mmCIF file of C-alpha atoms and ligand atoms in Angstrom:
data_model
loop_
_atom_site.group_PDB
_atom_site.id
_atom_site.type_symbol
_atom_site.label_atom_id
_atom_site.label_comp_id
_atom_site.label_asym_id
_atom_site.label_seq_id
_atom_site.Cartn_x
_atom_site.Cartn_y
_atom_site.Cartn_z
ATOM 1 C CA MET T 1029 10.827 117.018 6.943
ATOM 2 C CA LYS T 1030 7.866 118.360 8.925
ATOM 3 C CA ALA T 1031 6.485 121.774 8.056
ATOM 4 C CA LEU T 1032 3.558 123.973 9.066
ATOM 5 C CA ILE T 1033 1.589 124.606 5.892
ATOM 6 C CA VAL T 1034 -1.213 126.999 4.878
ATOM 7 C CA ARG T 1035 -3.384 125.587 2.066
ATOM 8 C CA GLU T 1036 -6.182 128.120 2.442
ATOM 9 C CA HIS T 1037 -6.007 131.556 4.113
ATOM 10 C CA GLY T 1038 -7.983 131.882 7.321
ATOM 11 C CA PRO T 1039 -7.699 131.495 11.102
ATOM 12 C CA ILE T 1040 -4.660 129.815 12.673
ATOM 13 C CA ALA T 1041 -6.578 126.498 12.598
ATOM 14 C CA ASN T 1042 -5.811 126.546 8.855
ATOM 15 C CA LEU T 1043 -2.119 126.041 9.634
ATOM 16 C CA LEU T 1044 -1.467 122.281 9.384
ATOM 17 C CA LEU T 1045 1.522 120.158 10.461
ATOM 18 C CA GLU T 1046 2.442 118.092 7.395
ATOM 19 C CA ASP T 1047 5.260 116.148 5.759
ATOM 20 C CA ALA T 1048 6.982 118.193 3.068
ATOM 21 C CA ALA T 1049 9.848 117.734 0.630
ATOM 22 C CA ASP T 1050 13.251 119.058 1.743
ATOM 23 C CA PRO T 1051 14.063 122.320 -0.079
ATOM 24 C CA VAL T 1052 17.265 122.488 -2.150
ATOM 25 C CA PRO T 1053 19.501 125.592 -2.017
ATOM 26 C CA GLY T 1054 19.994 127.373 -5.350
ATOM 27 C CA PRO T 1055 22.897 129.698 -6.233
ATOM 28 C CA GLY T 1056 23.556 132.165 -3.398
ATOM 29 C CA GLN T 1057 21.209 130.299 -1.051
ATOM 30 C CA VAL T 1058 21.761 128.534 2.263
ATOM 31 C CA LEU T 1059 19.853 125.456 3.481
ATOM 32 C CA ILE T 1060 19.322 125.648 7.251
ATOM 33 C CA ALA T 1061 18.311 122.818 9.611
ATOM 34 C CA VAL T 1062 15.903 124.918 11.676
ATOM 35 C CA HIS T 1063 16.052 124.553 15.481
ATOM 36 C CA ALA T 1064 13.885 127.455 16.657
ATOM 37 C CA VAL T 1065 11.463 129.943 15.111
ATOM 38 C CA SER T 1066 9.805 132.922 16.723
ATOM 39 C CA ILE T 1067 6.280 134.085 16.032
ATOM 40 C CA ASN T 1068 5.750 137.590 14.731
ATOM 41 C CA PHE T 1069 2.398 139.371 14.659
ATOM 42 C CA PRO T 1070 2.587 139.680 10.833
ATOM 43 C CA ASP T 1071 2.742 135.843 10.568
ATOM 44 C CA LEU T 1072 -0.923 135.795 11.568
ATOM 45 C CA LEU T 1073 -1.728 138.402 8.929
ATOM 46 C CA VAL T 1074 0.046 136.217 6.344
ATOM 47 C CA ILE T 1075 -1.894 133.119 7.491
ATOM 48 C CA GLY T 1076 -5.119 135.145 7.352
ATOM 49 C CA GLY T 1077 -4.342 136.500 3.874
ATOM 50 C CA THR T 1078 -4.422 140.167 4.911
ATOM 51 C CA TYR T 1079 -0.684 141.017 4.856
ATOM 52 C CA GLN T 1080 0.690 143.395 2.211
ATOM 53 C CA THR T 1081 2.794 140.690 0.508
ATOM 54 C CA LEU T 1082 1.517 137.120 0.299
ATOM 55 C CA PRO T 1083 3.210 133.954 -1.035
ATOM 56 C CA THR T 1084 1.325 131.676 -3.396
ATOM 57 C CA LEU T 1085 -0.610 128.842 -1.770
ATOM 58 C CA PRO T 1086 0.299 126.379 -0.338
ATOM 59 C CA PHE T 1087 3.183 127.775 1.714
ATOM 60 C CA SER T 1088 4.915 127.765 5.090
ATOM 61 C CA PRO T 1089 4.760 131.110 6.920
ATOM 62 C CA GLY T 1090 7.434 132.308 9.373
ATOM 63 C CA LYS T 1091 10.026 135.092 9.163
ATOM 64 C CA ASP T 1092 12.544 134.368 11.933
ATOM 65 C CA LEU T 1093 14.637 131.255 12.433
ATOM 66 C CA ALA T 1094 17.832 129.974 13.965
ATOM 67 C CA GLY T 1095 19.611 126.726 13.189
ATOM 68 C CA VAL T 1096 22.609 125.018 11.631
ATOM 69 C CA VAL T 1097 23.724 125.383 8.014
ATOM 70 C CA ALA T 1098 23.045 122.000 6.330
ATOM 71 C CA ALA T 1099 24.215 122.846 2.802
ATOM 72 C CA VAL T 1100 25.057 125.848 0.652
ATOM 73 C CA GLY T 1101 24.372 126.628 -3.003
ATOM 74 C CA ALA T 1102 26.912 127.739 -5.606
ATOM 75 C CA GLY T 1103 28.625 131.037 -4.863
ATOM 76 C CA VAL T 1104 27.886 131.141 -1.119
ATOM 77 C CA THR T 1105 30.811 132.700 0.708
ATOM 78 C CA THR T 1106 29.359 134.032 3.977
ATOM 79 C CA CYS T 1107 28.760 130.716 5.772
ATOM 80 C CA LYS T 1108 29.450 126.958 5.510
ATOM 81 C CA PRO T 1109 27.817 123.683 6.616
ATOM 82 C CA GLY T 1110 27.912 123.347 10.393
ATOM 83 C CA ASP T 1111 27.757 127.099 11.116
ATOM 84 C CA ARG T 1112 25.132 128.229 13.636
ATOM 85 C CA VAL T 1113 23.105 131.049 12.083
ATOM 86 C CA ALA T 1114 20.128 133.263 12.704
ATOM 87 C CA ALA T 1115 18.221 134.015 9.513
ATOM 88 C CA GLN T 1116 15.254 135.912 8.160
ATOM 89 C CA ASN T 1117 12.907 135.230 5.286
ATOM 90 C CA GLU T 1118 9.741 136.815 3.991
ATOM 91 C CA TYR T 1119 8.109 133.406 4.704
ATOM 92 C CA GLY T 1120 9.059 129.695 5.006
ATOM 93 C CA ALA T 1121 10.619 129.589 8.498
ATOM 94 C CA TYR T 1122 7.917 127.355 10.025
ATOM 95 C CA ALA T 1123 9.620 124.223 8.681
ATOM 96 C CA GLN T 1124 12.379 121.892 9.798
ATOM 97 C CA ARG T 1125 14.457 122.942 6.794
ATOM 98 C CA CYS T 1126 14.433 126.322 5.137
ATOM 99 C CA VAL T 1127 16.303 127.957 2.266
ATOM 100 C CA VAL T 1128 17.453 131.559 2.826
ATOM 101 C CA PRO T 1129 19.518 133.991 0.694
ATOM 102 C CA GLN T 1130 23.064 134.111 2.106
ATOM 103 C CA MET T 1131 22.796 137.853 2.819
ATOM 104 C CA ASN T 1132 19.882 137.139 5.204
ATOM 105 C CA CYS T 1133 21.941 134.705 7.336
ATOM 106 C CA TYR T 1134 23.789 136.072 10.368
ATOM 107 C CA THR T 1135 26.469 134.027 12.152
ATOM 108 C CA MET T 1136 25.418 133.642 15.792
ATOM 109 C CA PRO T 1137 27.643 134.436 18.753
ATOM 110 C CA GLU T 1138 29.091 131.230 20.250
ATOM 111 C CA ARG T 1139 27.226 131.378 23.537
ATOM 112 C CA MET T 1140 23.850 132.388 22.114
ATOM 113 C CA SER T 1141 21.008 129.837 22.205
ATOM 114 C CA PHE T 1142 18.898 129.098 19.128
ATOM 115 C CA THR T 1143 15.900 130.303 21.137
ATOM 116 C CA ASP T 1144 17.438 133.721 21.808
ATOM 117 C CA ALA T 1145 18.640 134.027 18.211
ATOM 118 C CA ALA T 1146 15.163 133.311 16.822
ATOM 119 C CA ALA T 1147 13.566 135.612 19.400
ATOM 120 C CA MET T 1148 15.851 138.511 18.487
ATOM 121 C CA GLY T 1149 15.115 137.951 14.793
ATOM 122 C CA LEU T 1150 12.903 140.550 13.186
ATOM 123 C CA THR T 1151 12.052 142.684 16.205
ATOM 124 C CA PHE T 1152 15.503 143.894 17.285
ATOM 125 C CA PRO T 1153 16.698 145.104 13.873
ATOM 126 C CA THR T 1154 13.240 146.652 13.345
ATOM 127 C CA ALA T 1155 13.686 148.575 16.594
ATOM 128 C CA HIS T 1156 17.239 149.599 15.623
ATOM 129 C CA PHE T 1157 16.164 150.872 12.197
ATOM 130 C CA ALA T 1158 13.206 152.704 13.768
ATOM 131 C CA LEU T 1159 15.376 154.610 16.256
ATOM 132 C CA VAL T 1160 18.641 155.113 14.397
ATOM 133 C CA GLU T 1161 17.904 155.087 10.655
ATOM 134 C CA ARG T 1162 14.404 156.573 10.594
ATOM 135 C CA GLY T 1163 14.280 158.414 13.938
ATOM 136 C CA GLN T 1164 17.853 159.802 13.718
ATOM 137 C CA TYR T 1165 18.094 159.350 17.498
ATOM 138 C CA GLN T 1166 20.454 161.849 19.177
ATOM 139 C CA PRO T 1167 22.238 161.128 22.478
ATOM 140 C CA GLY T 1168 20.142 161.974 25.530
ATOM 141 C CA GLU T 1169 16.794 162.217 23.747
ATOM 142 C CA ILE T 1170 13.508 161.057 25.263
ATOM 143 C CA VAL T 1171 11.846 158.137 23.474
ATOM 144 C CA LEU T 1172 8.214 157.067 23.956
ATOM 145 C CA ILE T 1173 7.462 153.472 22.952
ATOM 146 C CA ASN T 1174 3.863 152.333 22.481
ATOM 147 C CA GLY T 1175 3.029 148.638 22.997
ATOM 148 C CA ALA T 1176 6.262 148.499 24.992
ATOM 149 C CA ALA T 1177 5.771 144.933 26.227
ATOM 150 C CA GLY T 1178 5.141 143.429 22.774
ATOM 151 C CA GLY T 1179 7.793 141.924 20.511
ATOM 152 C CA VAL T 1180 8.819 145.166 18.800
ATOM 153 C CA GLY T 1181 8.151 147.101 22.012
ATOM 154 C CA VAL T 1182 10.551 145.143 24.247
ATOM 155 C CA ALA T 1183 13.264 145.315 21.589
ATOM 156 C CA THR T 1184 12.794 149.076 21.210
ATOM 157 C CA VAL T 1185 12.933 149.681 24.970
ATOM 158 C CA GLN T 1186 16.190 147.711 25.213
ATOM 159 C CA ILE T 1187 17.823 149.331 22.192
ATOM 160 C CA ALA T 1188 16.770 152.828 23.247
ATOM 161 C CA LYS T 1189 18.377 152.177 26.647
ATOM 162 C CA ALA T 1190 21.501 150.736 24.986
ATOM 163 C CA LEU T 1191 21.711 154.017 23.021
ATOM 164 C CA GLY T 1192 21.411 156.047 26.238
ATOM 165 C CA ALA T 1193 17.852 157.359 25.834
ATOM 166 C CA THR T 1194 15.355 158.216 28.546
ATOM 167 C CA VAL T 1195 12.552 155.732 27.861
ATOM 168 C CA VAL T 1196 8.828 156.212 28.422
ATOM 169 C CA ALA T 1197 6.959 152.906 27.974
ATOM 170 C CA ALA T 1198 3.229 152.847 27.194
ATOM 171 C CA VAL T 1199 1.443 149.611 28.196
ATOM 172 C CA ASP T 1200 -2.048 148.474 29.093
ATOM 173 C CA SER T 1201 -1.547 146.414 32.277
ATOM 174 C CA ALA T 1202 0.444 146.208 35.506
ATOM 175 C CA GLY T 1203 2.175 142.997 34.358
ATOM 176 C CA LYS T 1204 3.347 144.658 31.135
ATOM 177 C CA ALA T 1205 4.505 147.676 33.149
ATOM 178 C CA ASP T 1206 6.684 145.381 35.275
ATOM 179 C CA LEU T 1207 8.210 143.840 32.160
ATOM 180 C CA ALA T 1208 8.906 147.257 30.628
ATOM 181 C CA LYS T 1209 10.645 148.343 33.854
ATOM 182 C CA THR T 1210 12.680 145.123 33.949
ATOM 183 C CA ASN T 1211 13.801 145.923 30.419
ATOM 184 C CA GLY T 1212 15.017 149.343 31.521
ATOM 185 C CA ALA T 1213 12.085 151.735 30.946
ATOM 186 C CA ASP T 1214 12.472 154.882 33.047
ATOM 187 C CA HIS T 1215 8.791 155.845 33.074
ATOM 188 C CA ILE T 1216 5.510 154.003 32.541
ATOM 189 C CA VAL T 1217 2.361 155.349 30.898
ATOM 190 C CA ARG T 1218 -0.773 153.224 31.338
ATOM 191 C CA THR T 1219 -3.173 153.086 28.398
ATOM 192 C CA ASP T 1220 -5.916 151.076 30.169
ATOM 193 C CA VAL T 1221 -7.342 154.264 31.671
ATOM 194 C CA PRO T 1222 -10.521 156.311 31.212
ATOM 195 C CA ASN T 1223 -10.224 159.377 28.956
ATOM 196 C CA LEU T 1224 -7.016 158.126 27.308
ATOM 197 C CA ARG T 1225 -6.442 161.366 25.347
ATOM 198 C CA ASP T 1226 -6.001 163.515 28.441
ATOM 199 C CA ALA T 1227 -4.716 160.796 30.773
ATOM 200 C CA PHE T 1228 -1.934 159.864 28.332
ATOM 201 C CA ARG T 1229 -0.738 163.467 28.076
ATOM 202 C CA ASP T 1230 -0.955 164.000 31.839
ATOM 203 C CA GLN T 1231 1.142 160.904 32.554
ATOM 204 C CA VAL T 1232 3.809 161.756 29.956
ATOM 205 C CA PHE T 1233 4.090 165.398 31.071
ATOM 206 C CA LYS T 1234 4.301 164.312 34.713
ATOM 207 C CA ALA T 1235 7.124 161.927 33.803
ATOM 208 C CA VAL T 1236 9.268 164.078 31.487
ATOM 209 C CA GLY T 1237 7.866 167.595 31.635
ATOM 210 C CA LYS T 1238 5.653 169.586 29.262
ATOM 211 C CA ARG T 1239 8.305 169.727 26.557
ATOM 212 C CA GLY T 1240 7.244 166.167 25.720
ATOM 213 C CA VAL T 1241 9.164 163.404 23.959
ATOM 214 C CA ASP T 1242 11.599 163.625 21.042
ATOM 215 C CA ILE T 1243 10.753 160.334 19.363
ATOM 216 C CA ILE T 1244 7.671 158.114 19.415
ATOM 217 C CA VAL T 1245 8.024 154.550 18.134
ATOM 218 C CA ASP T 1246 4.532 153.241 17.428
ATOM 219 C CA PRO T 1247 3.748 149.601 16.540
ATOM 220 C CA VAL T 1248 0.153 149.935 17.848
ATOM 221 C CA GLY T 1249 -1.800 152.638 15.973
ATOM 222 C CA GLY T 1250 -5.414 153.450 16.920
ATOM 223 C CA ASP T 1251 -6.248 155.507 20.019
ATOM 224 C CA VAL T 1252 -2.775 155.134 21.557
ATOM 225 C CA PHE T 1253 -1.194 156.690 18.465
ATOM 226 C CA ASP T 1254 -3.700 159.581 18.555
ATOM 227 C CA ALA T 1255 -2.929 160.225 22.216
ATOM 228 C CA GLY T 1256 0.806 160.263 21.478
ATOM 229 C CA LEU T 1257 0.398 163.101 18.973
ATOM 230 C CA ARG T 1258 -0.290 165.438 21.898
ATOM 231 C CA VAL T 1259 3.020 164.748 23.667
ATOM 232 C CA ILE T 1260 5.541 165.046 20.849
ATOM 233 C CA ALA T 1261 8.166 167.773 21.375
ATOM 234 C CA TRP T 1262 9.103 170.551 18.952
ATOM 235 C CA CYS T 1263 11.019 168.960 16.029
ATOM 236 C CA GLY T 1264 9.968 165.512 17.274
ATOM 237 C CA ARG T 1265 9.837 162.392 15.098
ATOM 238 C CA ILE T 1266 7.045 159.798 15.042
ATOM 239 C CA ILE T 1267 8.036 156.419 13.614
ATOM 240 C CA ILE T 1268 5.120 154.387 12.284
ATOM 241 C CA VAL T 1269 5.933 150.686 12.687
ATOM 242 C CA GLY T 1270 2.574 148.907 12.729
ATOM 243 C CA PHE T 1271 -1.105 148.850 13.616
ATOM 244 C CA ALA T 1272 -1.509 145.972 16.088
ATOM 245 C CA GLU T 1273 -4.610 147.659 17.534
ATOM 246 C CA GLY T 1274 -6.293 147.338 14.154
ATOM 247 C CA ARG T 1275 -7.082 150.950 13.208
ATOM 248 C CA ILE T 1276 -4.729 152.873 10.908
ATOM 249 C CA PRO T 1277 -4.686 156.428 12.295
ATOM 250 C CA GLU T 1278 -5.076 159.599 10.229
ATOM 251 C CA VAL T 1279 -3.199 162.811 10.965
ATOM 252 C CA LYS T 1280 -4.045 166.416 10.060
ATOM 253 C CA ALA T 1281 -1.090 167.940 8.182
ATOM 254 C CA GLY T 1282 -1.473 171.175 10.130
ATOM 255 C CA HIS T 1283 -0.542 169.369 13.310
ATOM 256 C CA LEU T 1284 2.833 168.420 11.829
ATOM 257 C CA LEU T 1285 3.465 171.965 10.570
ATOM 258 C CA VAL T 1286 2.810 173.751 13.865
ATOM 259 C CA LYS T 1287 5.505 171.932 15.844
ATOM 260 C CA ASN T 1288 7.887 170.931 13.020
ATOM 261 C CA ILE T 1289 6.991 167.285 13.545
ATOM 262 C CA ALA T 1290 8.278 164.588 11.173
ATOM 263 C CA MET T 1291 6.254 161.457 10.638
ATOM 264 C CA LEU T 1292 8.267 158.560 9.206
ATOM 265 C CA GLY T 1293 7.203 155.130 8.047
ATOM 266 C CA LEU T 1294 9.351 152.078 8.615
ATOM 267 C CA GLN T 1295 9.266 148.883 6.564
ATOM 268 C CA TYR T 1296 12.286 147.033 7.949
ATOM 269 C CA SER T 1297 12.146 144.160 5.449
ATOM 270 C CA SER T 1298 12.670 146.553 2.551
ATOM 271 C CA TYR T 1299 16.060 147.519 4.059
ATOM 272 C CA ARG T 1300 16.867 143.786 4.195
ATOM 273 C CA ASP T 1301 15.929 143.437 0.507
ATOM 274 C CA ARG T 1302 17.482 146.654 -0.810
ATOM 275 C CA VAL T 1303 20.559 147.193 1.405
ATOM 276 C CA PRO T 1304 21.316 143.807 2.996
ATOM 277 C CA GLU T 1305 24.893 144.862 3.809
ATOM 278 C CA LYS T 1306 23.479 147.609 6.056
ATOM 279 C CA VAL T 1307 21.293 145.039 7.844
ATOM 280 C CA GLN T 1308 24.353 142.762 8.234
ATOM 281 C CA GLN T 1309 26.181 145.645 9.913
ATOM 282 C CA VAL T 1310 23.260 146.341 12.297
ATOM 283 C CA GLN T 1311 22.976 142.619 13.061
ATOM 284 C CA ARG T 1312 26.675 142.485 14.017
ATOM 285 C CA GLU T 1313 26.153 145.448 16.341
ATOM 286 C CA LEU T 1314 23.121 143.770 17.935
ATOM 287 C CA PHE T 1315 25.029 140.512 18.497
ATOM 288 C CA ALA T 1316 27.917 142.482 20.058
ATOM 289 C CA TRP T 1317 25.435 144.196 22.416
ATOM 290 C CA TYR T 1318 23.934 140.770 23.233
ATOM 291 C CA GLU T 1319 27.371 139.364 24.070
ATOM 292 C CA ALA T 1320 28.081 142.401 26.240
ATOM 293 C CA GLY T 1321 24.803 141.802 28.132
ATOM 294 C CA ARG T 1322 23.278 145.099 26.956
ATOM 295 C CA ILE T 1323 20.295 143.486 25.228
ATOM 296 C CA LYS T 1324 18.513 140.145 25.696
ATOM 297 C CA PRO T 1325 15.229 139.070 24.106
ATOM 298 C CA HIS T 1326 12.411 138.305 26.519
ATOM 299 C CA VAL T 1327 11.111 134.822 25.697
ATOM 300 C CA MET T 1328 7.666 134.502 27.247
ATOM 301 C CA ALA T 1329 7.168 130.849 26.330
ATOM 302 C CA GLU T 1330 8.664 128.048 24.229
ATOM 303 C CA PHE T 1331 6.588 125.299 22.626
ATOM 304 C CA ALA T 1332 7.375 121.967 20.989
ATOM 305 C CA LEU T 1333 6.493 121.798 17.284
ATOM 306 C CA GLN T 1334 3.319 119.741 17.827
ATOM 307 C CA ASP T 1335 1.984 122.423 20.212
ATOM 308 C CA TYR T 1336 2.234 125.196 17.614
ATOM 309 C CA GLN T 1337 -1.473 126.073 17.822
ATOM 310 C CA GLN T 1338 -1.079 127.036 21.497
ATOM 311 C CA ALA T 1339 1.932 129.174 20.613
ATOM 312 C CA LEU T 1340 0.126 131.052 17.824
ATOM 313 C CA ALA T 1341 -3.006 131.532 19.946
ATOM 314 C CA ILE T 1342 -1.017 133.593 22.471
ATOM 315 C CA VAL T 1343 -0.045 136.076 19.760
ATOM 316 C CA ARG T 1344 -3.520 135.994 18.135
ATOM 317 C CA ASP T 1345 -5.152 136.825 21.481
ATOM 318 C CA GLY T 1346 -2.863 139.808 22.126
ATOM 319 C CA LYS T 1347 -1.372 138.018 25.163
ATOM 320 C CA ALA T 1348 2.210 137.942 23.904
ATOM 321 C CA VAL T 1349 4.651 139.610 26.254
ATOM 322 C CA GLY T 1350 8.024 139.685 24.524
ATOM 323 C CA LYS T 1351 8.416 136.685 22.186
ATOM 324 C CA VAL T 1352 6.874 133.236 21.748
ATOM 325 C CA VAL T 1353 9.200 130.587 20.277
ATOM 326 C CA ILE T 1354 8.533 127.181 18.660
ATOM 327 C CA ARG T 1355 11.235 124.476 18.856
ATOM 328 C CA MET T 1356 11.294 122.793 15.465
ATOM 329 C CA ARG T 1357 13.169 119.589 16.423
HETATM 330 N N1 NAP V 272 7.263 147.978 10.003
HETATM 331 C C1 NAP V 272 8.000 146.903 10.212
HETATM 332 O O1 NAP V 272 9.053 146.712 9.602
HETATM 333 C C2 NAP V 272 7.516 145.914 11.226
HETATM 334 C C3 NAP V 272 8.343 144.885 11.698
HETATM 335 C C4 NAP V 272 7.850 144.026 12.687
HETATM 336 C C5 NAP V 272 6.532 144.198 13.157
HETATM 337 N N2 NAP V 272 5.748 145.187 12.621
HETATM 338 C C6 NAP V 272 4.370 145.434 13.093
HETATM 339 O O2 NAP V 272 4.445 145.920 14.426
HETATM 340 C C7 NAP V 272 3.246 145.567 15.101
HETATM 341 C C8 NAP V 272 3.611 144.922 16.431
HETATM 342 O O3 NAP V 272 4.284 143.695 16.204
HETATM 343 P P1 NAP V 272 4.768 142.832 17.452
HETATM 344 O O4 NAP V 272 5.471 141.651 16.900
HETATM 345 O O5 NAP V 272 5.438 143.705 18.435
HETATM 346 O O6 NAP V 272 3.353 142.386 18.046
HETATM 347 P P2 NAP V 272 2.990 141.936 19.538
HETATM 348 O O7 NAP V 272 4.141 141.286 20.192
HETATM 349 O O8 NAP V 272 1.701 141.187 19.441
HETATM 350 O O9 NAP V 272 2.745 143.346 20.309
HETATM 351 C C9 NAP V 272 1.784 144.250 19.865
HETATM 352 C C10 NAP V 272 1.397 145.201 21.005
HETATM 353 O O10 NAP V 272 0.347 146.038 20.498
HETATM 354 C C11 NAP V 272 -0.588 146.346 21.519
HETATM 355 N N3 NAP V 272 -1.969 146.088 21.090
HETATM 356 C C12 NAP V 272 -2.981 146.960 21.193
HETATM 357 N N4 NAP V 272 -4.103 146.450 20.701
HETATM 358 C C13 NAP V 272 -3.819 145.202 20.306
HETATM 359 C C14 NAP V 272 -4.591 144.172 19.727
HETATM 360 N N5 NAP V 272 -5.901 144.353 19.454
HETATM 361 N N6 NAP V 272 -3.979 142.981 19.434
HETATM 362 C C15 NAP V 272 -2.656 142.815 19.676
HETATM 363 N N7 NAP V 272 -1.872 143.782 20.224
HETATM 364 C C16 NAP V 272 -2.450 144.962 20.534
HETATM 365 C C17 NAP V 272 -0.234 145.473 22.721
HETATM 366 O O11 NAP V 272 0.361 146.335 23.678
HETATM 367 P P3 NAP V 272 -0.529 147.197 24.689
HETATM 368 O O12 NAP V 272 -1.862 146.538 24.768
HETATM 369 O O13 NAP V 272 0.221 147.181 25.977
HETATM 370 O O14 NAP V 272 -0.606 148.544 24.059
HETATM 371 C C18 NAP V 272 0.828 144.502 22.220
HETATM 372 O O15 NAP V 272 1.812 144.264 23.211
HETATM 373 C C19 NAP V 272 2.449 144.671 14.169
HETATM 374 O O16 NAP V 272 1.459 145.462 13.534
HETATM 375 C C20 NAP V 272 3.479 144.220 13.157
HETATM 376 O O17 NAP V 272 2.879 143.925 11.910
HETATM 377 C C21 NAP V 272 6.222 146.040 11.681
#
């Protein structure tokens, strides 16, 4: 098979298209003939060697895939050869064949494309766990989503709308604002403005009133996160998802005390590892919403396998709007 391999951590140029041996499924594992993979921001951190968990070199990165079950190991009961599945792994998806634990394979709806299944992958359950499990979203609440046109951002806008929230989407360009609106955002806050601290608060208060927002989902960090602290409502919840901007913010504890604010971290993959049955249940709900037309991943671009460098460069350069997908065969 062909696989994208990292032999030495570094820039995306270090990711090489090579021939590799087909993996063999062990007990409880599923071998998938991979049709589509989607790129996640953390893939670049893994390639660069700066992610919190790193596989031993050499390895194939990639966390999201969709394809057809080619073989199953002993004891697999959840799927069989020929089934179309979406699947998630800590790494290894950037290959034409990939072995995944059976609990991380999710049978796809009949009419779903491999591209959509891969694109929904990590981001939609991350958004669901952020809002429902960590944020304890209540019907009718106001949700502010930073980086609302990115992978996690688009998914969070759609899921918040599917849950009935009023959505405020923070983005840094007119094009991203259009996408956020198309995905259902009720209000837009622009972050490409002078004096972000005050301008952010003014825009949010103008949109939803001075009470502010009940939940902030933040995959961005940095200055946008800091600005958001000023618009959180009494008893609001801030869900920390990531730091795409590069700076990990710091918060004064007194700020949380004064308005009864809860700040909650989310590491979605640890739910997948520790309570996979809960993730299976969320995945079934997401597929049902997809079939009902309530959510649909936004695929910005699809690339053939040999053009993978172009695909990764879009995400590296912060130009990803929704998801970028690579077709593996
Ligand atoms: N905790 C978890 O379980 C979990 C799961 C998945 C992803 N994540 C993390 O969530 C973050 C976002 O992931 P993603 O897949 O949504 O990424 P993405 O598609 O690249 O979107 C990131 C967004 O962040 C904003 N941003 C601000 N400064 C940026 C910069 N210097 N470079 C890139 N983006 C920048 C951009 O929106 P604006 O410019 O419009 O603000 C962009 O749309 C990453 O840090 C990722 O590691 C965490």
